[in-house]
CSV table of C-alpha atoms and ligand atoms in Angstrom, one decimal:
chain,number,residue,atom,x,y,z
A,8,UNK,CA,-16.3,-30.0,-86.7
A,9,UNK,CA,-19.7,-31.1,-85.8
A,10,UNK,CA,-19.1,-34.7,-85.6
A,11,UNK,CA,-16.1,-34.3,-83.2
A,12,UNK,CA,-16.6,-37.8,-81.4
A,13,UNK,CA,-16.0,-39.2,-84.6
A,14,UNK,CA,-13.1,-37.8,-84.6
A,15,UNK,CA,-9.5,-39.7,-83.7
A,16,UNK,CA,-8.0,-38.4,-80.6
A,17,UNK,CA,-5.2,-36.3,-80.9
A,18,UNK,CA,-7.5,-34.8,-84.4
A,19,UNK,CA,-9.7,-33.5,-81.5
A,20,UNK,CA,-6.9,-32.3,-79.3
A,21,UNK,CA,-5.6,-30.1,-82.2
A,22,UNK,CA,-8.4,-28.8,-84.3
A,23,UNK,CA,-11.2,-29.1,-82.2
A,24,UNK,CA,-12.4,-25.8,-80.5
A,25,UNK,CA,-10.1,-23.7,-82.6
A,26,UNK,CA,-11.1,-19.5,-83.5
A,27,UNK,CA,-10.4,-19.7,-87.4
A,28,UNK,CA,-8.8,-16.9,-87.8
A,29,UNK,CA,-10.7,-15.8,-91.3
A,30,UNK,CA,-8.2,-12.7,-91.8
A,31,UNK,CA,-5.4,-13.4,-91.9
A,32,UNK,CA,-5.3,-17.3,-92.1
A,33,UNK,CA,-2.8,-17.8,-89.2
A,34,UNK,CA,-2.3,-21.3,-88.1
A,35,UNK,CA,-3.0,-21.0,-84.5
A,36,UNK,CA,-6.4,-19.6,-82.6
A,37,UNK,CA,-6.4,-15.3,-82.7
A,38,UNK,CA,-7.0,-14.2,-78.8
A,39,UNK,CA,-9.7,-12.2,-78.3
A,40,UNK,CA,-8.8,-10.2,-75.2
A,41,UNK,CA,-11.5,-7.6,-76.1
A,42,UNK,CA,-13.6,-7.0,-72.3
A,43,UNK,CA,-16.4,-5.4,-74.5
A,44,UNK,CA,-17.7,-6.0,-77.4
A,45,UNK,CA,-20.6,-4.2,-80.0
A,46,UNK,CA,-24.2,-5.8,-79.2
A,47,UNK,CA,-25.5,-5.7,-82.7
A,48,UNK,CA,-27.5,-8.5,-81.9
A,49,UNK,CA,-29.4,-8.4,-78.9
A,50,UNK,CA,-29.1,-12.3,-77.8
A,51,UNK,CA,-25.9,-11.9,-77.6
A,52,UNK,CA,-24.0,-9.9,-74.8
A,53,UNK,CA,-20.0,-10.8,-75.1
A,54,UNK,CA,-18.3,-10.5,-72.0
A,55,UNK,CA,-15.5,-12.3,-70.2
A,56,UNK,CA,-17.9,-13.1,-67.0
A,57,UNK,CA,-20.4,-14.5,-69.2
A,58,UNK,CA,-17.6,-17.6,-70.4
A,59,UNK,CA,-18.8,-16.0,-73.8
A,60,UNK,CA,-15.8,-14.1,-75.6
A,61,UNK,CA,-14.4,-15.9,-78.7
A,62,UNK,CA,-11.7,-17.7,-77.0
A,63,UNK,CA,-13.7,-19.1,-74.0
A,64,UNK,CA,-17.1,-20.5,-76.3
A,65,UNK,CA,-13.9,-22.2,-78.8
A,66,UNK,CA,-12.2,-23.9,-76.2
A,67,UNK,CA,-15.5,-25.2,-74.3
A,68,UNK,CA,-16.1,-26.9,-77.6
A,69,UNK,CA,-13.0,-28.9,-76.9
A,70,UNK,CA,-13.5,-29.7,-73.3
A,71,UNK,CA,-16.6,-31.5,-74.4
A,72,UNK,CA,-15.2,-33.2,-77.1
A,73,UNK,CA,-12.6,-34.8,-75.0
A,74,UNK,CA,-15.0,-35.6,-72.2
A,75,UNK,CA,-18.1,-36.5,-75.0
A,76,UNK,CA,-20.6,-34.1,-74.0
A,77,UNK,CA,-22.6,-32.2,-75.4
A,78,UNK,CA,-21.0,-28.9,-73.6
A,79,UNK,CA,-18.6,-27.3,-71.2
A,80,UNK,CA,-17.7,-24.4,-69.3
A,81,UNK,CA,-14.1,-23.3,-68.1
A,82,UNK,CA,-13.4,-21.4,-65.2
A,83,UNK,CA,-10.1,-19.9,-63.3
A,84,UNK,CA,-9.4,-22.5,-61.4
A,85,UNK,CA,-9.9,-26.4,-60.2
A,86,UNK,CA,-11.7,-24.7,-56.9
A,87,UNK,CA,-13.9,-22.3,-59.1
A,88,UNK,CA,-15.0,-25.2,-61.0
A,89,UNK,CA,-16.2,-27.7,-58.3
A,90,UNK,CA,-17.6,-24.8,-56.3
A,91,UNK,CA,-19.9,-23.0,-58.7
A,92,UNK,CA,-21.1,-26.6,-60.2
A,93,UNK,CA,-21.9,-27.5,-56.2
A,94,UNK,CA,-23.3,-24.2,-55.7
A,95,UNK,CA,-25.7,-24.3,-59.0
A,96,UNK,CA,-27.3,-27.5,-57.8
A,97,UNK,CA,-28.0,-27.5,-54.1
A,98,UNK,CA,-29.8,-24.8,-52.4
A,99,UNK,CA,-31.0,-24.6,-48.8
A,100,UNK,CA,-32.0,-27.6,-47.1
A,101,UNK,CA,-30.8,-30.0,-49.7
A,102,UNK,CA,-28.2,-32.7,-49.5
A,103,UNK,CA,-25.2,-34.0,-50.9
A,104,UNK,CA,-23.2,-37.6,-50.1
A,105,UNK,CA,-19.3,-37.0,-50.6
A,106,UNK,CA,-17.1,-39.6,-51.2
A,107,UNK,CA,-14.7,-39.8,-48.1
A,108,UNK,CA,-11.2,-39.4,-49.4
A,109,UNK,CA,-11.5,-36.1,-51.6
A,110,UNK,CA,-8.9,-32.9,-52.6
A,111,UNK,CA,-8.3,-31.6,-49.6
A,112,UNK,CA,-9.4,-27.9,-51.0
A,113,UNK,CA,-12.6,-29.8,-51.9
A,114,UNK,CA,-13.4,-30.8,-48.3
A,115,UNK,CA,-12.3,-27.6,-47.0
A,116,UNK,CA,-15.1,-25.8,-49.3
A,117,UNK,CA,-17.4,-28.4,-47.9
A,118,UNK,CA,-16.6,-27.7,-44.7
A,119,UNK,CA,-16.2,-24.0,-44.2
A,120,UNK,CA,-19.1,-23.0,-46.3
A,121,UNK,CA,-22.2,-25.2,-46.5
A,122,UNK,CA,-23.2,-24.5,-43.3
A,123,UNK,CA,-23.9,-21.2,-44.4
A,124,UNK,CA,-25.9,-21.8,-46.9
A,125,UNK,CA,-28.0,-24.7,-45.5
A,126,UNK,CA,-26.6,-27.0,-47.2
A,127,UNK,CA,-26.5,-30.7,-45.6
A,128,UNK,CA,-23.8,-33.4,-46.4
A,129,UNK,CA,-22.6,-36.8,-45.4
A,130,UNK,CA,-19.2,-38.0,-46.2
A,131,UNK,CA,-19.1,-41.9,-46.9
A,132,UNK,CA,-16.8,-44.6,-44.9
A,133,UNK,CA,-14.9,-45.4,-47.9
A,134,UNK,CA,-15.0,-45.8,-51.7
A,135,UNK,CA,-17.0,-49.1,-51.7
A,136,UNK,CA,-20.5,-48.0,-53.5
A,137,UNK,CA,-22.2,-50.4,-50.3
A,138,UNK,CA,-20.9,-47.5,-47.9
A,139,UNK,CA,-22.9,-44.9,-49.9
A,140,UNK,CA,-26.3,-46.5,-50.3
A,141,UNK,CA,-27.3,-46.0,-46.7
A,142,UNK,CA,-26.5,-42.0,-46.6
A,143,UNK,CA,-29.1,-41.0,-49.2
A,144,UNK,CA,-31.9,-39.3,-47.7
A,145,UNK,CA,-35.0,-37.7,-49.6
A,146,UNK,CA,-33.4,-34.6,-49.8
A,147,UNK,CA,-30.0,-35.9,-51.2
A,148,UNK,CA,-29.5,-33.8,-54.8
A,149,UNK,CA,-26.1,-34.5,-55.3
A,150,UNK,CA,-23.3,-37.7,-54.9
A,151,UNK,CA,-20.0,-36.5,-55.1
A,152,UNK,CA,-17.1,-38.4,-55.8
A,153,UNK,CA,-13.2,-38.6,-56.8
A,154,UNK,CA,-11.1,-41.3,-58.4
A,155,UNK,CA,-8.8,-42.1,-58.6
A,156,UNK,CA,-8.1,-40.9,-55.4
A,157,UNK,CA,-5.3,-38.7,-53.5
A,158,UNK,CA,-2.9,-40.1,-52.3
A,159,UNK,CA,-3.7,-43.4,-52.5
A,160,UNK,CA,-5.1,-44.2,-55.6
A,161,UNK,CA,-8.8,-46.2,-54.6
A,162,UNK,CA,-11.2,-46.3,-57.4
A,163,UNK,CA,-14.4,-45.6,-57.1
A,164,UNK,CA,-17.3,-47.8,-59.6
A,165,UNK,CA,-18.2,-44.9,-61.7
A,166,UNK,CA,-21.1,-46.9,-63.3
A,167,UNK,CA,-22.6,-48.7,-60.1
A,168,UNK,CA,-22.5,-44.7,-58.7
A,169,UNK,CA,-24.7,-43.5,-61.6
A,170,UNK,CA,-26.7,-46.9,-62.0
A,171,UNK,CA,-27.6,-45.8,-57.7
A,172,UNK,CA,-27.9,-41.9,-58.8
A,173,UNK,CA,-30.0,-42.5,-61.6
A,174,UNK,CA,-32.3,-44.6,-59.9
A,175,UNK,CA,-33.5,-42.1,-57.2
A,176,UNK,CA,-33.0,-39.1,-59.8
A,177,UNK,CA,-29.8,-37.3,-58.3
A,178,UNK,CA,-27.1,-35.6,-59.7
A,179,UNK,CA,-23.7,-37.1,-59.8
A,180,UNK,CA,-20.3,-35.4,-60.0
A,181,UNK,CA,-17.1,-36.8,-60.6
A,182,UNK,CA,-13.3,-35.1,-59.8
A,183,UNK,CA,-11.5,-36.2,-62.8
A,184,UNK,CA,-8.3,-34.5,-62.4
A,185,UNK,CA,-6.3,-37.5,-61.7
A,186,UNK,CA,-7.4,-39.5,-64.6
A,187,UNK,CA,-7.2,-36.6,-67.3
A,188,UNK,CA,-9.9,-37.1,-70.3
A,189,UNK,CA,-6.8,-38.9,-71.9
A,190,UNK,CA,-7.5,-42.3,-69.2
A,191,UNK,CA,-11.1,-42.2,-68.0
A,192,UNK,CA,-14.7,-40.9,-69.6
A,193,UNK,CA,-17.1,-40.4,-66.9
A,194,UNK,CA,-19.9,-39.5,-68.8
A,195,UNK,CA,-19.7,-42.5,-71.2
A,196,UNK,CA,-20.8,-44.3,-67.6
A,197,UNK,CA,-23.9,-41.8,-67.0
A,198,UNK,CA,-22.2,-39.4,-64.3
A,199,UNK,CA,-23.9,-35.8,-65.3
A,200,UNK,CA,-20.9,-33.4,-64.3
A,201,UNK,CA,-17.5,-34.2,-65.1
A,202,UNK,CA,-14.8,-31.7,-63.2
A,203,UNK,CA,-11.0,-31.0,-63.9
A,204,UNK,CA,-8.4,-29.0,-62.3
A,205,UNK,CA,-6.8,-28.0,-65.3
A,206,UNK,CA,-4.1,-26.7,-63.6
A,207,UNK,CA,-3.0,-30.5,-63.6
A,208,UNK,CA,-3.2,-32.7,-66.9
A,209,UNK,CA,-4.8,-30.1,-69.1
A,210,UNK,CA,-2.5,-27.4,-68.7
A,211,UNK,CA,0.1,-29.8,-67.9
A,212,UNK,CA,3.6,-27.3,-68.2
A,213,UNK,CA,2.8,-26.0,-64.0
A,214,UNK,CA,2.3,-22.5,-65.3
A,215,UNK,CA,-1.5,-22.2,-65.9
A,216,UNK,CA,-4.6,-22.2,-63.2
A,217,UNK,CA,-7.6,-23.3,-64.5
A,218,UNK,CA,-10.7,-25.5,-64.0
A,219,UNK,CA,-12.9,-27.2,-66.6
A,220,UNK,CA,-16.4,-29.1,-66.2
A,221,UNK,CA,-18.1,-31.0,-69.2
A,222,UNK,CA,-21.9,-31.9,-68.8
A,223,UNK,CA,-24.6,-31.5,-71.0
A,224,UNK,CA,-26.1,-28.6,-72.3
A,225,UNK,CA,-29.0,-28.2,-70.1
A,226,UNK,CA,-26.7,-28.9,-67.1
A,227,UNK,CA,-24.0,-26.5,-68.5
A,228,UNK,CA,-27.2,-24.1,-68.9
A,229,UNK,CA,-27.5,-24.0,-65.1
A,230,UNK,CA,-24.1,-24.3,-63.8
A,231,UNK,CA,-23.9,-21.2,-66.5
A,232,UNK,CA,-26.3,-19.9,-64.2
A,233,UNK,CA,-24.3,-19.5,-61.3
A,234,UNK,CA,-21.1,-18.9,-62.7
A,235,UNK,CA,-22.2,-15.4,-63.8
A,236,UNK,CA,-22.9,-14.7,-60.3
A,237,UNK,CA,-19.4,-16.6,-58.6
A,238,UNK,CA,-17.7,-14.7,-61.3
A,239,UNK,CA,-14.6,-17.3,-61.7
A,240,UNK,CA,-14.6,-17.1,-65.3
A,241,UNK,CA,-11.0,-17.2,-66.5
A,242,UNK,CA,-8.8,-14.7,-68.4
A,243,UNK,CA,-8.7,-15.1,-72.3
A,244,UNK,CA,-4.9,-15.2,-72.5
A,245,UNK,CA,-4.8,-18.5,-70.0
A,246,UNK,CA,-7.3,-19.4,-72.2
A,247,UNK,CA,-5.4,-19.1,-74.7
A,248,UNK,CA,-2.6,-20.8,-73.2
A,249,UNK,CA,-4.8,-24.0,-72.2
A,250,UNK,CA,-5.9,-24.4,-76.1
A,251,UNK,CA,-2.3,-25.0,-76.6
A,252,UNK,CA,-1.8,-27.1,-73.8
A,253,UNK,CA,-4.6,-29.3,-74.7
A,254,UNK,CA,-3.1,-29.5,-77.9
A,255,UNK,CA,-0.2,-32.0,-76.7
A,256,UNK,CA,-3.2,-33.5,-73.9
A,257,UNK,CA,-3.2,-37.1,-75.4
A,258,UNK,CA,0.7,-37.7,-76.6
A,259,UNK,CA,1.3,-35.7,-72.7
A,260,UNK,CA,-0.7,-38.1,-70.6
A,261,UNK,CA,-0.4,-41.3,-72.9
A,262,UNK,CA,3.7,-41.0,-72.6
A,263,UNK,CA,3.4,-40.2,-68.8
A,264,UNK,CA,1.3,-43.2,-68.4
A,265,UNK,CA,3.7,-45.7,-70.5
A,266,UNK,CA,6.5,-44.1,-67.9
A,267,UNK,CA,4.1,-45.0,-64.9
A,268,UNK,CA,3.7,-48.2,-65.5
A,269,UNK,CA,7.2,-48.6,-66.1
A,270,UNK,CA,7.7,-46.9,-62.6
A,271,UNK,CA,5.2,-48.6,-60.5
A,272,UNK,CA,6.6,-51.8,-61.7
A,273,UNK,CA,10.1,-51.2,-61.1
A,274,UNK,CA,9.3,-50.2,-57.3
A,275,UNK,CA,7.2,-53.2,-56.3
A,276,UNK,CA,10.4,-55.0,-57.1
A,277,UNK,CA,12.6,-53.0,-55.3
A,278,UNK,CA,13.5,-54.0,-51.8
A,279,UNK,CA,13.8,-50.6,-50.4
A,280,UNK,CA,10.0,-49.7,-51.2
A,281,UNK,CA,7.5,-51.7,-48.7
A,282,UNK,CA,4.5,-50.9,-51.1
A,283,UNK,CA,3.1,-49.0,-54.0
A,284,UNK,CA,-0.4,-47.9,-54.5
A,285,UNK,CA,-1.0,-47.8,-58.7
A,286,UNK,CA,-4.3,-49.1,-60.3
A,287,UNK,CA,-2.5,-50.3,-63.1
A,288,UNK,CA,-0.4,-53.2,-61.2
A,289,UNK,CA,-2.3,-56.4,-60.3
A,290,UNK,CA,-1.5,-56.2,-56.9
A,291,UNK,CA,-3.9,-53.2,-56.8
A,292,UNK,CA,-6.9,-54.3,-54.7
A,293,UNK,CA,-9.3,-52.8,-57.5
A,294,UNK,CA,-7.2,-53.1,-60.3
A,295,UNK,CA,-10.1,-54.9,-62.7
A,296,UNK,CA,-12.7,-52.4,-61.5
A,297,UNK,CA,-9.7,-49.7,-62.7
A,298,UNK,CA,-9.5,-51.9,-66.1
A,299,UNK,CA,-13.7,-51.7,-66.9
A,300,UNK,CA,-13.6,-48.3,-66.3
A,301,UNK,CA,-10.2,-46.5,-67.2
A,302,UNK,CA,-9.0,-46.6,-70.7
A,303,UNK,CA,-5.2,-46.1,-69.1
A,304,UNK,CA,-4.4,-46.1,-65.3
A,305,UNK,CA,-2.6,-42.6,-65.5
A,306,UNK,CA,0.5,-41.0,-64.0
A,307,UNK,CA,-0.2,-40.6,-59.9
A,308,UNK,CA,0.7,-43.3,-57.5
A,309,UNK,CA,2.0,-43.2,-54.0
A,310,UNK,CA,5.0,-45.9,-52.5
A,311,UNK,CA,6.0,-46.6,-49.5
A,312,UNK,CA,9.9,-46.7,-48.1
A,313,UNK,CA,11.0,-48.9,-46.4
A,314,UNK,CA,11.3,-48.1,-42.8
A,315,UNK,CA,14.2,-46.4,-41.6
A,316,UNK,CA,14.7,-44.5,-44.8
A,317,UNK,CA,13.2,-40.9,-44.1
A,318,UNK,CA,10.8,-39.4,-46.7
A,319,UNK,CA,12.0,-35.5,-46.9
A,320,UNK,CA,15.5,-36.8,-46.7
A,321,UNK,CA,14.8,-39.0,-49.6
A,322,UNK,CA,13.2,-36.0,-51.6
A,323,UNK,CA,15.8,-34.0,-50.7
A,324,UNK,CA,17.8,-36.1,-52.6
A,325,UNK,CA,16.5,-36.5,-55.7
A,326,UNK,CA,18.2,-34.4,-58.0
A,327,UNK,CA,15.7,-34.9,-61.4
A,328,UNK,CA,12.6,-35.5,-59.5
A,329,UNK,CA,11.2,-32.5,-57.8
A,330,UNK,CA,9.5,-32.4,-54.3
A,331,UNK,CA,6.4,-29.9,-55.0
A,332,UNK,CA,3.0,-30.3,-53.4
A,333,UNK,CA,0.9,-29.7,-57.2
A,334,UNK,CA,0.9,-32.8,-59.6
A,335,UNK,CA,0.7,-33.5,-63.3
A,336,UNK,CA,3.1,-31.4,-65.2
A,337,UNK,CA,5.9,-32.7,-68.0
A,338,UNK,CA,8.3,-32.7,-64.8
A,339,UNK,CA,8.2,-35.4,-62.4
A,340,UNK,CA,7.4,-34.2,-58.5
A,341,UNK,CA,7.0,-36.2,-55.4
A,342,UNK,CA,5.2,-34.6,-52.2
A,343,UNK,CA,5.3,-36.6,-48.8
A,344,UNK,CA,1.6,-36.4,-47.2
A,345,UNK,CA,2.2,-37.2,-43.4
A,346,UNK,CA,5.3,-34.6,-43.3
A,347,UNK,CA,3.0,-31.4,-45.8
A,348,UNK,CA,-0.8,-32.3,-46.8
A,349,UNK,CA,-1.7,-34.1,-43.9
A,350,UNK,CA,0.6,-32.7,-41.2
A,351,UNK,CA,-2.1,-31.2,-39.7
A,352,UNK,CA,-3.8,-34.6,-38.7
A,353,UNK,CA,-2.4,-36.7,-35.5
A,354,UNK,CA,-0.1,-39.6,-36.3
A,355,UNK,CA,-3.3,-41.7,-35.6
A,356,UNK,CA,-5.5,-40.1,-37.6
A,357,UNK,CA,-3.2,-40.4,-40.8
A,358,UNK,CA,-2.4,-44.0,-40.2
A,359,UNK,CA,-6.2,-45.0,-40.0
A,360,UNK,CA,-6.6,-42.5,-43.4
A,361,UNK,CA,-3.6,-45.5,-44.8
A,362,UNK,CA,-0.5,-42.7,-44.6
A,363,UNK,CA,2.1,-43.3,-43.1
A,364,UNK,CA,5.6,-41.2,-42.7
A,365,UNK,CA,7.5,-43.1,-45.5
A,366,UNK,CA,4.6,-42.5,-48.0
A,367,UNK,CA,5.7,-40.5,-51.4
A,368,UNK,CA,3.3,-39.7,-53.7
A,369,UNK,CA,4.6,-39.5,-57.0
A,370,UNK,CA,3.5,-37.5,-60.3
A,371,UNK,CA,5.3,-39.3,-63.2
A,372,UNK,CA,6.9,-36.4,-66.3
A,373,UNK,CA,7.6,-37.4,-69.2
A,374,UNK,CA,11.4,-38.3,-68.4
A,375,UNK,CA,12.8,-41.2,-70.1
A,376,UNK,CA,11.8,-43.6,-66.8
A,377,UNK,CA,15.6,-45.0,-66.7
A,378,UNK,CA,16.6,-42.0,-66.2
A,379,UNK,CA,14.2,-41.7,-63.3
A,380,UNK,CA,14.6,-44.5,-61.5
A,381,UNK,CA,18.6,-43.8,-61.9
A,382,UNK,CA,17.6,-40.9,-59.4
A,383,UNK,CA,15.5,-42.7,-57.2
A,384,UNK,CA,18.1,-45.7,-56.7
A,385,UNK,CA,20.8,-42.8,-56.0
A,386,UNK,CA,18.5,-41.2,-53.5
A,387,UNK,CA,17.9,-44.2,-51.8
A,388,UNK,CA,21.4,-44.6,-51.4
A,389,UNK,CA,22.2,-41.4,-50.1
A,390,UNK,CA,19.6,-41.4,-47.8
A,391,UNK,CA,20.7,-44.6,-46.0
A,392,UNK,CA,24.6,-43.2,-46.2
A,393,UNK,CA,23.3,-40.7,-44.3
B,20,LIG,C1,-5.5,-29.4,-57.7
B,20,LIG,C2,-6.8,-30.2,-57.6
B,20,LIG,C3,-8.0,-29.5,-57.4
B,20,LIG,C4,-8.1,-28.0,-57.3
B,20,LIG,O1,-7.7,-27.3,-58.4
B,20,LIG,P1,-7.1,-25.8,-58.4
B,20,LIG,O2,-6.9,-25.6,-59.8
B,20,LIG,O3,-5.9,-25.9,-57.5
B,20,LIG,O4,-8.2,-25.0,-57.8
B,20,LIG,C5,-9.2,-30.3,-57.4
B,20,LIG,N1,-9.1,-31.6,-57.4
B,20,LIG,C6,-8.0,-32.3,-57.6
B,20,LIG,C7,-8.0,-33.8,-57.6
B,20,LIG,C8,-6.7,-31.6,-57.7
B,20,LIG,O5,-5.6,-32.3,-57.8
């Protein structure tokens, strides 16, 4: 399975990364749930904190096969990911440019704990690659970025980002949760360090936590580095369990993405719905910067009501779609920003941040979608008989 890019998409879901299991000739990968293992070879030392064990070195293989790169690392969750590869390249003194609109549990590790390590950071206007030139400084190491973005779906240009990094030798990271490997590549653009919650898309059933990152091998090397010492390696039977997710990743994500589209379209035309935010309609401000860059425009978008019709009364009566503040699974969930993930902010705040009280962000299942928007239509009408 050395030539995995070569390899057809849904091959490299299934076989890719796989423990043969030479004894008994199973069909699916043994686990490995062994915490210690004989060393009768002293270069290697298997253990579970060293993202070494059968299990863990298998499935890396198939986080960089999706993401082609030359290696990957998985960790126990989305947060573990993005801090240990933050952690491994900035030290004291240095400084990283942040993308402005970022996973809320992102800025809050920004926020809380850089200061305490000496770590410097900017956060940029906007998404617009103009607003990030000026922020670099000499001692910049690092440009951080997300898209598409939560809630409201900007995209960021992946390749003017890494053209800019490149150029003054920094490292660039990208959030890919949103996309999934299914829709977007970053690394086929240049970006270094490719991140995933795989609680979202790659576990994609709401019942695993777990964060990837694909890079290459002397990156993965150092990020390795550091993740011995964070310690947020995860446990072999959710690894285990994400190998068979990621097993169903592509016809997952590609389906959710047919029923998105489907979705987004259907809102803009309804009359009750002032405006939707998906990179895959053409009334998307940066929808042919989405189309050089994403090979599908995935499953997240956010709507508006229209006013007078009140958002948690609205989810509260949607009887398929669920209102849950995570994203990505089979199911279809909505989550209402101003009223949960941005309550905290003043009314001003979220409206110059573009979210406003009617706003819905929704993660499209795989559903049949006329089955979908038969619940939104008889939400909508409940929620004005009300
Ligand atoms: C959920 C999420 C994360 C954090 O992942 P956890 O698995 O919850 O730690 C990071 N980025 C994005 C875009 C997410 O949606």
């Amino acid at each position: 399975m050395k030539e995995s890019k070569k390899l057809g998409i849904n091959t490299t879901c299934v076989h890719v990364g796989e423990v043969k299991d030479e004894q008994f000739k199973g069909a699916v990968s043994p686990m490995y749930m062994a915490t210690s293992y004989a060393f009768d070879n002293v270069d290697v030392k298997r253990y579970p904190r060293y993202f070494n064990t059968p299990n863990q070195e298998a499935l890396c293989r198939k986080i960089a096969a999706l993401e082609h790169t030359e290696d990957g690392l998985i960790f126990s969750s989305g947060m573990a990911a993005i801090s240990t590869a933050m952690l491994a390249f900035l030290k004291k003194g240095d400084h990283v440019v942040i993308q402005q609109v970022i996973y809320g549990g992102t800025y809050n590790f920004v926020a809380t704990e850089f200061e305490k390590y000496g770590i410097e950071y900017s956060y940029t206007e906007s998404d617009k690659i103009e607003d990030f030139l000026p922020l670099l400084k000499e001692n910049t190491k690092v440009l951080y970025i997300e898209t598409p973005s939560n809630p409201l779906l900007g995209i960021t240009d992946i390749k003017a980002i890494s053209a800019l990094a490149k150029e003054k030798g920094i490292i660039t990271m990208i959030d890919n949760t949103f996309a999934s490997p299914i829709n977007q590549n970053p690394a086929d653009f240049g970006i270094d360090v490719v991140i995933h919650s795989a609680t979202k898309y790659m576990g994609g059933h709401s019942d695993i936590s777990a964060g990837a990152i694909a890079a290459s091998k002397e990156h993965i090397e150092l990020i390795w580095k550091t993740g011995i010492n964070l310690g947020g390696n995860l446990s072999d039977f959710t690894v285990w369990m994400l190998e068979r997710s990621l097993k169903t990743l592509n016809l997952r994500v590609k389906e959710q993405t047919r029923n998105a589209q489907i979705m987004a379209e259907y809102l803009e035309n309804n009359p009750n719905i002032d405006r939707v935010y998906y990179p895959g309609l053409k009334s998307h401000p940066q929808h042919e910067l989405a189309k050089s860059q994403m090979k599908g425009f995935g499953a997240m978008m956010s709507f508006e009501l229209r006013e007078g019709i009140d958002a948690m009364k609205f989810q509260n009566a949607l009887e398929l779609i669920k209102p849950s503040m995570s994203l990505a699974g089979l199911e279809s969930t909505t989550v209402s920003p101003a009223q949960t993930t941005h309550a905290l902010l003043s009314e001003e705040e979220r409206l110059s941040r573009g979210i406003r009280d009617g706003l819905i962000r929704f993660s499209v299942g795989i559903e049949e979608a006329e089955d979908l928007i038969a619940d939104i239509e008889q939400a909508i009408r409940a929620t004005i008989r009300s």
